[in-house]
Short mmCIF file of the N, C-alpha and C atoms (twelve columns), coordinates in Angstrom:
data_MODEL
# 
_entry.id   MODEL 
# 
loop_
_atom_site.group_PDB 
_atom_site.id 
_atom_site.type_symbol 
_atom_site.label_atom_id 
_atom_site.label_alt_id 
_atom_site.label_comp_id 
_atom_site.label_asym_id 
_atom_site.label_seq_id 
_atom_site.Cartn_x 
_atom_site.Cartn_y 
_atom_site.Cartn_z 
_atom_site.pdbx_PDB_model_num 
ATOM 1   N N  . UNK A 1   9.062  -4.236  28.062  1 
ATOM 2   C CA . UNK A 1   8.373  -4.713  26.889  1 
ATOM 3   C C  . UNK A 1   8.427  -3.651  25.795  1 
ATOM 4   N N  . UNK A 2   8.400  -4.261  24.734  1 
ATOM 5   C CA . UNK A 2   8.871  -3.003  23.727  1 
ATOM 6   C C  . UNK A 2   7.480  -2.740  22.728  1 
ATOM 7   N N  . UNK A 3   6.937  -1.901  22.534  1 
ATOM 8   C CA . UNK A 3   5.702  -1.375  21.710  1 
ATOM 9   C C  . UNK A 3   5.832  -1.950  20.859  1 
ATOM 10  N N  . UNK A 4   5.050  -2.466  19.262  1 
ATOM 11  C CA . UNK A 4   5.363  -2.993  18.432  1 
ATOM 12  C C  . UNK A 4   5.524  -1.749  17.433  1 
ATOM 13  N N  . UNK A 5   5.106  -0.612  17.993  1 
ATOM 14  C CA . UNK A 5   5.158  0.770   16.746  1 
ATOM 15  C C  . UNK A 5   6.563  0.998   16.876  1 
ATOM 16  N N  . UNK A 6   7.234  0.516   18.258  1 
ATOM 17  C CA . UNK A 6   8.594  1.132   18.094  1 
ATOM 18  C C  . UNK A 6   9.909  0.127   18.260  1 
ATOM 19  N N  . UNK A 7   9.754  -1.095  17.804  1 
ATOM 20  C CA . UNK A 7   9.933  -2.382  17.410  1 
ATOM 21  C C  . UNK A 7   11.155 -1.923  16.630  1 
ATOM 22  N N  . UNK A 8   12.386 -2.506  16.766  1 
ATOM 23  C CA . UNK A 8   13.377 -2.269  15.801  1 
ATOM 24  C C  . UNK A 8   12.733 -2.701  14.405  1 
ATOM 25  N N  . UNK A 9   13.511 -1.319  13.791  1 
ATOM 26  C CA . UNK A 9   13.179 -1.384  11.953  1 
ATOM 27  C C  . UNK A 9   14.829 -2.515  11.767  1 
ATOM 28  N N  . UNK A 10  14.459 -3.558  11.518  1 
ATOM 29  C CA . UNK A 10  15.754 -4.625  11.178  1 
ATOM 30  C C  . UNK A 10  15.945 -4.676  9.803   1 
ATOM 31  N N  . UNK A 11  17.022 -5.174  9.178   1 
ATOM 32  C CA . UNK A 11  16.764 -5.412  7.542   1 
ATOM 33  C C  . UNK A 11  15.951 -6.204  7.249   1 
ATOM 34  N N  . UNK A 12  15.277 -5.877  5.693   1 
ATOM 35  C CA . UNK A 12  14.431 -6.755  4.973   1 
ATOM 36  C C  . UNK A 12  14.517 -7.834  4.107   1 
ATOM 37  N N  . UNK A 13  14.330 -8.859  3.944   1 
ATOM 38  C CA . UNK A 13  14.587 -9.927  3.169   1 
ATOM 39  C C  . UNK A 13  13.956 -9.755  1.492   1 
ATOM 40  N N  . UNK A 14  14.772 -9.454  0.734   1 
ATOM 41  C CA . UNK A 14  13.881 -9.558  -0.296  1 
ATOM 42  C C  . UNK A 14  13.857 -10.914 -1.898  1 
ATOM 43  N N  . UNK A 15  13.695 -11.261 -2.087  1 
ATOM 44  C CA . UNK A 15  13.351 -12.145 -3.137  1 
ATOM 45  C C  . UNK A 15  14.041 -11.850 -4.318  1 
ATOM 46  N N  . UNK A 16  15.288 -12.700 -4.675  1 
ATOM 47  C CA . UNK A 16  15.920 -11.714 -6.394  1 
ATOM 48  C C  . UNK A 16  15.365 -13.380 -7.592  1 
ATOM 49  N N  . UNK A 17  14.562 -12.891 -8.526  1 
ATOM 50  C CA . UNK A 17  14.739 -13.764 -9.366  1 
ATOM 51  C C  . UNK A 17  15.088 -13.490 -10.709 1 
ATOM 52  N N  . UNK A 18  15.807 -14.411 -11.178 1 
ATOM 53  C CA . UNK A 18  17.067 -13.992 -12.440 1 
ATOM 54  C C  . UNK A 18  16.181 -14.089 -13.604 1 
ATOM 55  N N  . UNK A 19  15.009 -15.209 -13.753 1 
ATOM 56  C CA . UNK A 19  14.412 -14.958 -15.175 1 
ATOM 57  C C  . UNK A 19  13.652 -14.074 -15.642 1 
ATOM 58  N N  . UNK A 20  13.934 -13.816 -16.849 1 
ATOM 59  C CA . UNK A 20  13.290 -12.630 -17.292 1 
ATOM 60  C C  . UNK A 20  11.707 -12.224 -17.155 1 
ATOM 61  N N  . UNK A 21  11.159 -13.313 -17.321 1 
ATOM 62  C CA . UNK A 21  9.612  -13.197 -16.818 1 
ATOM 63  C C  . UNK A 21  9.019  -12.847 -15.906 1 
ATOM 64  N N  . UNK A 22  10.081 -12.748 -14.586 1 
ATOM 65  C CA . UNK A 22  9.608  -12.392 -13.383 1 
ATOM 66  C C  . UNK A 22  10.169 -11.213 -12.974 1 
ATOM 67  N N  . UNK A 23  10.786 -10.175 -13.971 1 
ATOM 68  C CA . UNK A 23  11.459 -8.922  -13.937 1 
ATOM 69  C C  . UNK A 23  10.083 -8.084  -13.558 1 
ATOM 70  N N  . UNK A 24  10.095 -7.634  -12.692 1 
ATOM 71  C CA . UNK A 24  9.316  -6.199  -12.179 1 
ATOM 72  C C  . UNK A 24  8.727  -5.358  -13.458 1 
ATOM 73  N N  . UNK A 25  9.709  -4.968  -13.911 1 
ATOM 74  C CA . UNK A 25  9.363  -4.128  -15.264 1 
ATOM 75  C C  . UNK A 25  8.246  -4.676  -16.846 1 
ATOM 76  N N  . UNK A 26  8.193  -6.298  -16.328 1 
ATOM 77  C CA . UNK A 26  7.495  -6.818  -17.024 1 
ATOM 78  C C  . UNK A 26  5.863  -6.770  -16.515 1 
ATOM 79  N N  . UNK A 27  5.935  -7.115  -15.439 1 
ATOM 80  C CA . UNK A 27  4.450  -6.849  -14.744 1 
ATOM 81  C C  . UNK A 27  3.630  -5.789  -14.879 1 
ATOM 82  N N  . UNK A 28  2.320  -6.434  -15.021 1 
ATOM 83  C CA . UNK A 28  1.195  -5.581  -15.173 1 
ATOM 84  C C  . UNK A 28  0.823  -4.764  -13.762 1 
ATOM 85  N N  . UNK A 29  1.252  -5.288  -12.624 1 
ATOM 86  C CA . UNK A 29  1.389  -4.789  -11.457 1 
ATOM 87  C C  . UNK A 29  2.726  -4.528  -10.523 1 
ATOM 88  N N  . UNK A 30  3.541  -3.422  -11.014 1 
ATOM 89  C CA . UNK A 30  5.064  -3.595  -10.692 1 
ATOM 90  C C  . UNK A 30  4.897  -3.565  -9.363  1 
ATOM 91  N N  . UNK A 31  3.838  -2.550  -8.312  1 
ATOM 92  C CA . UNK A 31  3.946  -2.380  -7.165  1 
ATOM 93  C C  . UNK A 31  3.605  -4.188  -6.595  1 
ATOM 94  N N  . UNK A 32  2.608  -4.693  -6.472  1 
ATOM 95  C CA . UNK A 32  2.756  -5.854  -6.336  1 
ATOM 96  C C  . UNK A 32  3.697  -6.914  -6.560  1 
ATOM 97  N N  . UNK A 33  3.939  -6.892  -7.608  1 
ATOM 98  C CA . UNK A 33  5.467  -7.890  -7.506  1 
ATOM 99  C C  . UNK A 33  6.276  -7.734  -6.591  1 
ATOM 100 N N  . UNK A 34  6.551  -5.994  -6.283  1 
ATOM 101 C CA . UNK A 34  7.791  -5.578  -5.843  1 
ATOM 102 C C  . UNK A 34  7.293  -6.463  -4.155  1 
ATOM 103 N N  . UNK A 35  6.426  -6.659  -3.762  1 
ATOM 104 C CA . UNK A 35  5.430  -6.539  -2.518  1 
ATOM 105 C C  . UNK A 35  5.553  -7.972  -2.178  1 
ATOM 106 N N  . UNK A 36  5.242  -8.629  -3.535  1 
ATOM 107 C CA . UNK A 36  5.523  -10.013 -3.281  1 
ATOM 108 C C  . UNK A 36  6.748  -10.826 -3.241  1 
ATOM 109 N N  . UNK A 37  7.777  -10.073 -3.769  1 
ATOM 110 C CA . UNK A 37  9.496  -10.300 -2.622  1 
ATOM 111 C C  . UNK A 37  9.292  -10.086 -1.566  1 
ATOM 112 N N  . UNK A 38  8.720  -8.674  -0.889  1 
ATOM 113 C CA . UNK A 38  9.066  -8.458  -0.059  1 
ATOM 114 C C  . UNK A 38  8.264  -9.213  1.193   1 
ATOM 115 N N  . UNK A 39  7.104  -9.802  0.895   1 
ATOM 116 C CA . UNK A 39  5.935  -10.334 2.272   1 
ATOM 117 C C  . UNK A 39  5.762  -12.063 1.464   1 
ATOM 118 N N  . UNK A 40  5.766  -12.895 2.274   1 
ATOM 119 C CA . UNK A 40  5.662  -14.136 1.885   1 
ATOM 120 C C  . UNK A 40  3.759  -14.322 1.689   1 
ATOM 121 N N  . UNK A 41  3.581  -13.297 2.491   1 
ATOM 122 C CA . UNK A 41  1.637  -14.057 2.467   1 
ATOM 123 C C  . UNK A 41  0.916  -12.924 1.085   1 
ATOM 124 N N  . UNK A 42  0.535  -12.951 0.104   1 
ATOM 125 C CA . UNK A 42  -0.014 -12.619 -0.856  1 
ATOM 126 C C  . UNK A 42  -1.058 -11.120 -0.251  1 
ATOM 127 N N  . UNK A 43  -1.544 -11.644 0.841   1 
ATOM 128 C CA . UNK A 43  -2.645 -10.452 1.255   1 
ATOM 129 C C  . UNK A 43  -1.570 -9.231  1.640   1 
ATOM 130 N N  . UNK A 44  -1.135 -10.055 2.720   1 
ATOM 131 C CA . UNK A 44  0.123  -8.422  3.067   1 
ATOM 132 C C  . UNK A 44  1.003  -8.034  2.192   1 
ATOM 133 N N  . UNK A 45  0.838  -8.146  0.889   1 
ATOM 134 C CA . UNK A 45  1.759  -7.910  0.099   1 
ATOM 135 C C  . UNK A 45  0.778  -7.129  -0.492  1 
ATOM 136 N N  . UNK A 46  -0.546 -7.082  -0.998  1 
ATOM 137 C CA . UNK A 46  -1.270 -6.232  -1.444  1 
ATOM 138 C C  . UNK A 46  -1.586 -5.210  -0.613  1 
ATOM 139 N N  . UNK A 47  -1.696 -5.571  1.273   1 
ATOM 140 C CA . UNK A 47  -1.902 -4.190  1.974   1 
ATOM 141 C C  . UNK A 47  -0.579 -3.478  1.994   1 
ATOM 142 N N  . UNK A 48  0.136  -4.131  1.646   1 
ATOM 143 C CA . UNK A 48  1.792  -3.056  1.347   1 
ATOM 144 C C  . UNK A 48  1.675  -2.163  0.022   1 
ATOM 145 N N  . UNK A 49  1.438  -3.000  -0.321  1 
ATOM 146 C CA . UNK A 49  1.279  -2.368  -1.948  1 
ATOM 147 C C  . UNK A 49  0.265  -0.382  -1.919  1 
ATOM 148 N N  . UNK A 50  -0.801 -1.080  -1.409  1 
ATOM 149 C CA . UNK A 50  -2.008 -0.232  -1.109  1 
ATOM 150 C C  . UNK A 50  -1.559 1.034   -0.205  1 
ATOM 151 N N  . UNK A 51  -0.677 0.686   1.007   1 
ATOM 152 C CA . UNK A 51  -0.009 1.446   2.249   1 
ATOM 153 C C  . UNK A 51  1.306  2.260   1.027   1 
ATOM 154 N N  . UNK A 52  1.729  1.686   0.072   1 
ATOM 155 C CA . UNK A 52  2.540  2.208   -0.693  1 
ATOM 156 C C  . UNK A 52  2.032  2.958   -1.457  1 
ATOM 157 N N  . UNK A 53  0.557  3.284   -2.189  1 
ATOM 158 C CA . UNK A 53  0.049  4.170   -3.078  1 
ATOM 159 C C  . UNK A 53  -0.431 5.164   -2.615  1 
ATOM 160 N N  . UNK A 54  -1.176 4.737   -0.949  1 
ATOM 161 C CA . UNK A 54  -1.081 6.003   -0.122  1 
ATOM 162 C C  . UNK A 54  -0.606 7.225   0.195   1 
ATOM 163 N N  . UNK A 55  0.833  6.118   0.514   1 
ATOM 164 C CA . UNK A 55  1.715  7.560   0.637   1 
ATOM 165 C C  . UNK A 55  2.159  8.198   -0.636  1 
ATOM 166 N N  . UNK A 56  2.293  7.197   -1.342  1 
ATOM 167 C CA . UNK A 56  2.375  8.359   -3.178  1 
ATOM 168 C C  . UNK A 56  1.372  9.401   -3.186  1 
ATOM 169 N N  . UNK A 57  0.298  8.620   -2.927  1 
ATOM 170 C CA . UNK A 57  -0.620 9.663   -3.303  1 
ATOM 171 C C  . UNK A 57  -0.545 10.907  -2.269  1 
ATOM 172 N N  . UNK A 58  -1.010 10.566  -0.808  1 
ATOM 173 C CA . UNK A 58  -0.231 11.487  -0.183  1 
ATOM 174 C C  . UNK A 58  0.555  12.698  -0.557  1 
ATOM 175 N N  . UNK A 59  1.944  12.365  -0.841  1 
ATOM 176 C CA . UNK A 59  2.687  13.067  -1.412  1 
ATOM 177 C C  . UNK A 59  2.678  13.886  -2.475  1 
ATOM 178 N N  . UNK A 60  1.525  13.445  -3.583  1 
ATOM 179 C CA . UNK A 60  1.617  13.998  -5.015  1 
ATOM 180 C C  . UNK A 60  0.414  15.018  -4.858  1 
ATOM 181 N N  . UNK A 61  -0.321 14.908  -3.307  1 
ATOM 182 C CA . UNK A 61  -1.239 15.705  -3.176  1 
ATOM 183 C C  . UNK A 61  -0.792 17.143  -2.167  1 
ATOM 184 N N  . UNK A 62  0.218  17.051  -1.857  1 
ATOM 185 C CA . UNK A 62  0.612  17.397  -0.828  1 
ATOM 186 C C  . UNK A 62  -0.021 17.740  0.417   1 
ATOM 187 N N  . UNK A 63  -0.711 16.560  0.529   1 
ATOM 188 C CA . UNK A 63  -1.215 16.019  1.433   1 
ATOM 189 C C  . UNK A 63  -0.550 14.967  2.192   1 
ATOM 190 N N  . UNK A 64  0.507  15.115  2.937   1 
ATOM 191 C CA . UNK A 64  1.809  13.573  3.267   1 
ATOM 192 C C  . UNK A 64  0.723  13.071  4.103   1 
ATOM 193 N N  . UNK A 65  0.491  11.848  4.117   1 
ATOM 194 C CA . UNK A 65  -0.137 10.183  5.259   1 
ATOM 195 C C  . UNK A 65  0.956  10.846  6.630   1 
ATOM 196 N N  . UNK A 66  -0.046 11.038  7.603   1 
ATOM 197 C CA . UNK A 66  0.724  11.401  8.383   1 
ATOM 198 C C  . UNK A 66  0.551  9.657   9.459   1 
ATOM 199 N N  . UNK A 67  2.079  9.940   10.335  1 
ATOM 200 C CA . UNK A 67  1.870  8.732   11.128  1 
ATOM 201 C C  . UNK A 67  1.268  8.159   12.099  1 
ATOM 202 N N  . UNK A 68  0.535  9.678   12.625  1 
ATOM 203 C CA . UNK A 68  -0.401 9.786   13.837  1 
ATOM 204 C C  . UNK A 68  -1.802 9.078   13.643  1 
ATOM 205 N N  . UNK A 69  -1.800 9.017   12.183  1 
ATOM 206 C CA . UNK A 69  -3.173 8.593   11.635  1 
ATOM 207 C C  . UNK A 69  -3.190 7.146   11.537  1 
ATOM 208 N N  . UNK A 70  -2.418 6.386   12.416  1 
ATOM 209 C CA . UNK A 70  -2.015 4.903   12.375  1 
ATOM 210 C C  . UNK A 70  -3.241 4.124   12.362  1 
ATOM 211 N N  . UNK A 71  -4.686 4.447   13.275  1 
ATOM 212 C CA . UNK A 71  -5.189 4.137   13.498  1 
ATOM 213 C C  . UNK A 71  -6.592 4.406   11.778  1 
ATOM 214 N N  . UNK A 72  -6.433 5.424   11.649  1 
ATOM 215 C CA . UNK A 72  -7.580 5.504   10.127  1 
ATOM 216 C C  . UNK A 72  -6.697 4.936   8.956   1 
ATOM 217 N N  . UNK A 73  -5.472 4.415   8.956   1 
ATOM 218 C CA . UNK A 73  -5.041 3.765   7.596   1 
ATOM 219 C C  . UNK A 73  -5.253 2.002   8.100   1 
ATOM 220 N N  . UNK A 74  -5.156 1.470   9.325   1 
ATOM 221 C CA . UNK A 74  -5.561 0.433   9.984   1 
ATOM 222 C C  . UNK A 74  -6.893 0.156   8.925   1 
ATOM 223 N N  . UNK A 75  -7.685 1.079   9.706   1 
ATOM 224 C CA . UNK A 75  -9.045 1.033   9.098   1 
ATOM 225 C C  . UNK A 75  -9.371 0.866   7.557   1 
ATOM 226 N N  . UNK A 76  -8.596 1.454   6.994   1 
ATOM 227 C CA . UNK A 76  -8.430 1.733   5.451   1 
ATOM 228 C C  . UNK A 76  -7.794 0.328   5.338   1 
ATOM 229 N N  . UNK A 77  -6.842 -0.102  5.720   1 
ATOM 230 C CA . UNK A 77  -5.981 -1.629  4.973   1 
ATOM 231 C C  . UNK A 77  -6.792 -2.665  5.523   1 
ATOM 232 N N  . UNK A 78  -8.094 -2.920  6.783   1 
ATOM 233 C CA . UNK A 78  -8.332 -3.593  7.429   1 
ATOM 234 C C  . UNK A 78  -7.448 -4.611  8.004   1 
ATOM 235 N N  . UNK A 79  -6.755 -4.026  8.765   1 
ATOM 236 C CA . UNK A 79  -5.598 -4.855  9.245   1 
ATOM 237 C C  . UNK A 79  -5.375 -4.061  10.566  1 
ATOM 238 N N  . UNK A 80  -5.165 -5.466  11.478  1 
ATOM 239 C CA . UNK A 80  -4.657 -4.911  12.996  1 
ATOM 240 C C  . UNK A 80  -3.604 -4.724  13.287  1 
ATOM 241 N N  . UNK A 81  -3.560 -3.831  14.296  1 
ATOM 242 C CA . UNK A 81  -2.221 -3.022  14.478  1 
ATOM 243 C C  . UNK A 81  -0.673 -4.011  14.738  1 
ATOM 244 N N  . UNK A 82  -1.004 -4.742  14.703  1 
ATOM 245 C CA . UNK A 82  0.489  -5.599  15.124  1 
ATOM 246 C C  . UNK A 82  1.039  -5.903  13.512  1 
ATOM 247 N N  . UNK A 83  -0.134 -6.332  12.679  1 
ATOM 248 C CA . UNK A 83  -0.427 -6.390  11.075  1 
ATOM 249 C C  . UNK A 83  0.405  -5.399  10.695  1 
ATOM 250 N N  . UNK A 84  -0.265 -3.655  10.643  1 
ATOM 251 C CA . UNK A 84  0.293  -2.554  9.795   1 
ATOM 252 C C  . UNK A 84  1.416  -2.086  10.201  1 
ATOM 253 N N  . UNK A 85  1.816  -2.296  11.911  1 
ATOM 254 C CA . UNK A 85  3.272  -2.109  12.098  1 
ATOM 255 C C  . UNK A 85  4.034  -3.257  11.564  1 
ATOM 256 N N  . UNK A 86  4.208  -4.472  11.774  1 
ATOM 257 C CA . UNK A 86  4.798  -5.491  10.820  1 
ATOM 258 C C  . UNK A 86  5.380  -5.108  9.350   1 
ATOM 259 N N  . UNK A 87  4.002  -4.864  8.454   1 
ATOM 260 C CA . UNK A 87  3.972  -4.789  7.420   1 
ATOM 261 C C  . UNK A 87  4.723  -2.979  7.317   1 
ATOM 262 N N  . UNK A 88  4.841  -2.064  7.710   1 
ATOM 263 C CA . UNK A 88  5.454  -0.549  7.590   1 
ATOM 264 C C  . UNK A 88  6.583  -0.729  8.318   1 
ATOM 265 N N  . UNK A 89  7.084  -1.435  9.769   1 
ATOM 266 C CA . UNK A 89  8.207  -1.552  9.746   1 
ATOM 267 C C  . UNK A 89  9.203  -2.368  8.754   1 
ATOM 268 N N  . UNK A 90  9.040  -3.523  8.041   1 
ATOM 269 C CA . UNK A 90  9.567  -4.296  6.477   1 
ATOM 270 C C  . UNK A 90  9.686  -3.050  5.922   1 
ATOM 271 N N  . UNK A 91  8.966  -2.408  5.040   1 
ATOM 272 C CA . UNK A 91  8.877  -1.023  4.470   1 
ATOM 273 C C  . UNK A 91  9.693  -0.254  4.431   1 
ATOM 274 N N  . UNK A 92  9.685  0.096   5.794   1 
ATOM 275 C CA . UNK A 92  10.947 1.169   6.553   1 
ATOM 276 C C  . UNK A 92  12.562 0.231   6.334   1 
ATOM 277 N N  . UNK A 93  12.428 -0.983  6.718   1 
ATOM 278 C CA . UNK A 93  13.668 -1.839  6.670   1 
ATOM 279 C C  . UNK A 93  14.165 -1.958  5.436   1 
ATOM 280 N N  . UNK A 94  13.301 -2.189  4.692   1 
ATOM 281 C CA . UNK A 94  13.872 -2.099  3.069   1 
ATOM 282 C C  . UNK A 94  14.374 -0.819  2.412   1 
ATOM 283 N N  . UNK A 95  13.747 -0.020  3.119   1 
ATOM 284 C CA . UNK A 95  14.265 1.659   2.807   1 
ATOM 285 C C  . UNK A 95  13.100 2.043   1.645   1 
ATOM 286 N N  . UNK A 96  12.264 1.567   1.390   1 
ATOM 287 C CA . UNK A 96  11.162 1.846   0.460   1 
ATOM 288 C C  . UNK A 96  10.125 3.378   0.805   1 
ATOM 289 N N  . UNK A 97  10.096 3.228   2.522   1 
ATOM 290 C CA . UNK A 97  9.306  4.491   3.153   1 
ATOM 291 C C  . UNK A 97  10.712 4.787   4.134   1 
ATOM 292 N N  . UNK A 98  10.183 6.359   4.816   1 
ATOM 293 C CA . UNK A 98  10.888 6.753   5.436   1 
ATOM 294 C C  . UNK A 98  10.219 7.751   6.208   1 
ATOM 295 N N  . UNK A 99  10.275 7.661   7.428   1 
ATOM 296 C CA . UNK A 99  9.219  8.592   8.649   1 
ATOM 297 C C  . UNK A 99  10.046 10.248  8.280   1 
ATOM 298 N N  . UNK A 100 9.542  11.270  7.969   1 
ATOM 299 C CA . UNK A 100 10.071 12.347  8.309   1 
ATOM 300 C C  . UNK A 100 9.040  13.789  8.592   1 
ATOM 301 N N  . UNK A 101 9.638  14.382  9.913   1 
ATOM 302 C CA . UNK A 101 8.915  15.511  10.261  1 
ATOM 303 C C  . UNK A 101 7.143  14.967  10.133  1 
ATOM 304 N N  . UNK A 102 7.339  13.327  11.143  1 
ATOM 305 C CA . UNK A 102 5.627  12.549  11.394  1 
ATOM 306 C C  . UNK A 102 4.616  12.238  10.291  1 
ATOM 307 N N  . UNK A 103 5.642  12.035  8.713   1 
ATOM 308 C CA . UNK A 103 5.147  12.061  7.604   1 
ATOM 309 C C  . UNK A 103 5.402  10.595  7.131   1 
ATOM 310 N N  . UNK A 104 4.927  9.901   6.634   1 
ATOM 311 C CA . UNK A 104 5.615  9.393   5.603   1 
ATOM 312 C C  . UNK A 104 5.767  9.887   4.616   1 
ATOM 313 N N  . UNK A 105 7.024  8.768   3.953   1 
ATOM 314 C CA . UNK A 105 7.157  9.739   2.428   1 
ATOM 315 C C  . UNK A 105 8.107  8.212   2.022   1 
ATOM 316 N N  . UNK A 106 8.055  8.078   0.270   1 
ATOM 317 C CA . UNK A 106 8.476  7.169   -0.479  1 
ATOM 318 C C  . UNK A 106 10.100 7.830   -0.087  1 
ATOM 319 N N  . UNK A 107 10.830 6.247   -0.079  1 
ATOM 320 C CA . UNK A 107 12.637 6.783   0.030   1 
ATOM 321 C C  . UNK A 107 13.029 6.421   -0.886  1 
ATOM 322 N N  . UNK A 108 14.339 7.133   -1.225  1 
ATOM 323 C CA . UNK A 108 15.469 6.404   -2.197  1 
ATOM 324 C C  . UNK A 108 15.897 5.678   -1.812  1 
ATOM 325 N N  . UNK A 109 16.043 5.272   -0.434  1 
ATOM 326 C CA . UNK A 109 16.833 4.480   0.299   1 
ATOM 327 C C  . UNK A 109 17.625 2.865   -0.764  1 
ATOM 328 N N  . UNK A 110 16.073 2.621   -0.818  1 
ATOM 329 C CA . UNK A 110 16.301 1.536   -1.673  1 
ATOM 330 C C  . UNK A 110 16.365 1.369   -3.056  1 
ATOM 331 N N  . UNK A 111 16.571 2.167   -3.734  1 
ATOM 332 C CA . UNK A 111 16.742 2.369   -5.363  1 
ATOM 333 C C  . UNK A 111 18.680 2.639   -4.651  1 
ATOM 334 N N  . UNK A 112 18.785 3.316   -3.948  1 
ATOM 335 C CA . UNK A 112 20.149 3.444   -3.949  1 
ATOM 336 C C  . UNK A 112 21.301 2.274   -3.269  1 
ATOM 337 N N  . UNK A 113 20.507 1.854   -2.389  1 
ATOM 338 C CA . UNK A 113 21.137 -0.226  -2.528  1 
ATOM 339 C C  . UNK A 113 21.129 -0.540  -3.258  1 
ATOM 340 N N  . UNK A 114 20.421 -0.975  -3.734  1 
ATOM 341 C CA . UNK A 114 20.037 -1.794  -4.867  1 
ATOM 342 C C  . UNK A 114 21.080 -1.109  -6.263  1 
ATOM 343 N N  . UNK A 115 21.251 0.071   -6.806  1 
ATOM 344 C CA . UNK A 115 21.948 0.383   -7.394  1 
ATOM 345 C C  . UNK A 115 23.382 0.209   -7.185  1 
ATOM 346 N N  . UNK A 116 24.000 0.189   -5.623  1 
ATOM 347 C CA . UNK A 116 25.054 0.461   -5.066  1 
ATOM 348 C C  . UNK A 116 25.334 -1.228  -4.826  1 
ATOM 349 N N  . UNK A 117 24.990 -2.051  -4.995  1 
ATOM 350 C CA . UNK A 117 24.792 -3.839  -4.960  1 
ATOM 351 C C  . UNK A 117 25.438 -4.230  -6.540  1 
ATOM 352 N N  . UNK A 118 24.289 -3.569  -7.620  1 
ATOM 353 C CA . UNK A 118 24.386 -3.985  -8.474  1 
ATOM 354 C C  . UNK A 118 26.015 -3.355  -9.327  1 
ATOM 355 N N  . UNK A 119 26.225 -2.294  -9.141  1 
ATOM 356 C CA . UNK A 119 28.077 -1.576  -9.101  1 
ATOM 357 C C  . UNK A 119 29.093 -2.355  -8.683  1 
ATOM 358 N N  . UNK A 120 28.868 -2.749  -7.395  1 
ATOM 359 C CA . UNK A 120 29.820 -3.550  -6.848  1 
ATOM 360 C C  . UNK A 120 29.916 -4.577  -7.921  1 
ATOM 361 N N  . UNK A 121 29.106 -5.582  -7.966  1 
ATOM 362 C CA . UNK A 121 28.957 -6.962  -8.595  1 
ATOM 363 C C  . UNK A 121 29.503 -6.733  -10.135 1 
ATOM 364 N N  . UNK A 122 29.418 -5.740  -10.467 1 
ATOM 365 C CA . UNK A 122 29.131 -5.273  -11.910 1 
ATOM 366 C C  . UNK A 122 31.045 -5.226  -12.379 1 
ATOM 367 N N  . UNK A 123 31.235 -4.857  -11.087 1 
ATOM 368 C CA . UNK A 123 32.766 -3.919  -11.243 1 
ATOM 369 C C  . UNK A 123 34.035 -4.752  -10.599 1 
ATOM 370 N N  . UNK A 124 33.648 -5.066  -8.944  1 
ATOM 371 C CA . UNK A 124 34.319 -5.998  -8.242  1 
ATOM 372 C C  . UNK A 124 35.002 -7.222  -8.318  1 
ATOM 373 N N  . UNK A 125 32.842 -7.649  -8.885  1 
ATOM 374 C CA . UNK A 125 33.074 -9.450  -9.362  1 
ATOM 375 C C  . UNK A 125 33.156 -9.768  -10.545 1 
ATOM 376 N N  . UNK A 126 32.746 -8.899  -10.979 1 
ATOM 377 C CA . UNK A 126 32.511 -9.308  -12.954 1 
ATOM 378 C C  . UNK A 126 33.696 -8.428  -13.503 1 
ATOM 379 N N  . UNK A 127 34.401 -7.903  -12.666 1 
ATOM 380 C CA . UNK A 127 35.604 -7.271  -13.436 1 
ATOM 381 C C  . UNK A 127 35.519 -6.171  -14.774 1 
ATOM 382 N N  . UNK A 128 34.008 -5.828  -14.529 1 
ATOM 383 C CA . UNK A 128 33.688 -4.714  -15.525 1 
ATOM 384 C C  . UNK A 128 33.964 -3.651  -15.548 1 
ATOM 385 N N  . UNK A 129 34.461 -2.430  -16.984 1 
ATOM 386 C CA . UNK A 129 34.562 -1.074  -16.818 1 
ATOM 387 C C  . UNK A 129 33.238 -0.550  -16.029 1 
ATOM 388 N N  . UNK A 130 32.863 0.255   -14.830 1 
ATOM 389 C CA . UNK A 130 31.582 0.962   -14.609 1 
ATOM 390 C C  . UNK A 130 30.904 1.890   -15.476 1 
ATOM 391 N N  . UNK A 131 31.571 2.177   -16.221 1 
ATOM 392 C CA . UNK A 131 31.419 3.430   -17.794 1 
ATOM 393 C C  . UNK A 131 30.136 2.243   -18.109 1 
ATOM 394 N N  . UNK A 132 30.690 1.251   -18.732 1 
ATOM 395 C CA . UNK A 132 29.607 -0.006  -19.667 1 
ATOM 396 C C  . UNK A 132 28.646 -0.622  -18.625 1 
ATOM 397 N N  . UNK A 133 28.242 -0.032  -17.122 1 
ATOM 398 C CA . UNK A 133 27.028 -0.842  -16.664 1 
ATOM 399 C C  . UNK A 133 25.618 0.009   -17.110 1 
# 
């Protein structure tokens, strides 16, 4: 039987929508939007969101969310453990967080897909100079 803390991190499904209104950069809440591609139920998309400012903050304190503390951020998101692993393994799958030296910490992971997606398409399919993306 496999733990759910150590549950394959699989890829994440995320949500692309083309009109401009629903651009991230437009929102009054970018972390939420981003949250609500990523989790279909509205609540776990805000305890993602929340599990996501954490570890910012965390980090900007240098204070890193450590992972051992699984059980007091539980407490903090009010959400049970099958819940916050669910919701942090997506996370991890999307490349958004990234476990290091029992820390979390925000990744590039996914700014650099997502950049490396949008090149291809830009260059491949649309037959564009990459100089003009």
């Amino acid at each position: 039987m496999t733990l759910v803390k150590n549950a394959p991190r699989t890829a994440t499904t995320l949500k692309i929508r083309s009109k401009s209104e629903h651009w991230i950069s437009h929102s009054k809440d970018p972390y939420l939007e981003l949250m609500l591609r990523l989790f279909q139920d509205e609540k776990t998309a805000r305890r993602g969101r929340d599990f996501l400012n954490m570890v910012e903050e965390g980090q900007l304190n240098g204070e890193p969310l450590k992972a051992r503390d699984w059980k007091r951020i539980m407490e903090d998101l009010e959400i049970s453990r099958s819940a916050f692993y669910f919701m942090r393994n997506k996370l991890l799958g999307a490349g958004l967080i990234a476990i290091r030296s029992g820390e979390y910490r925000l990744s590039g992971m996914f700014s650099r897909d997502l950049a490396d997606m949008s090149r291809w398409w830009w260059t491949a399919v649309m037959g564009n100079d990459p100089e003009n993306l």
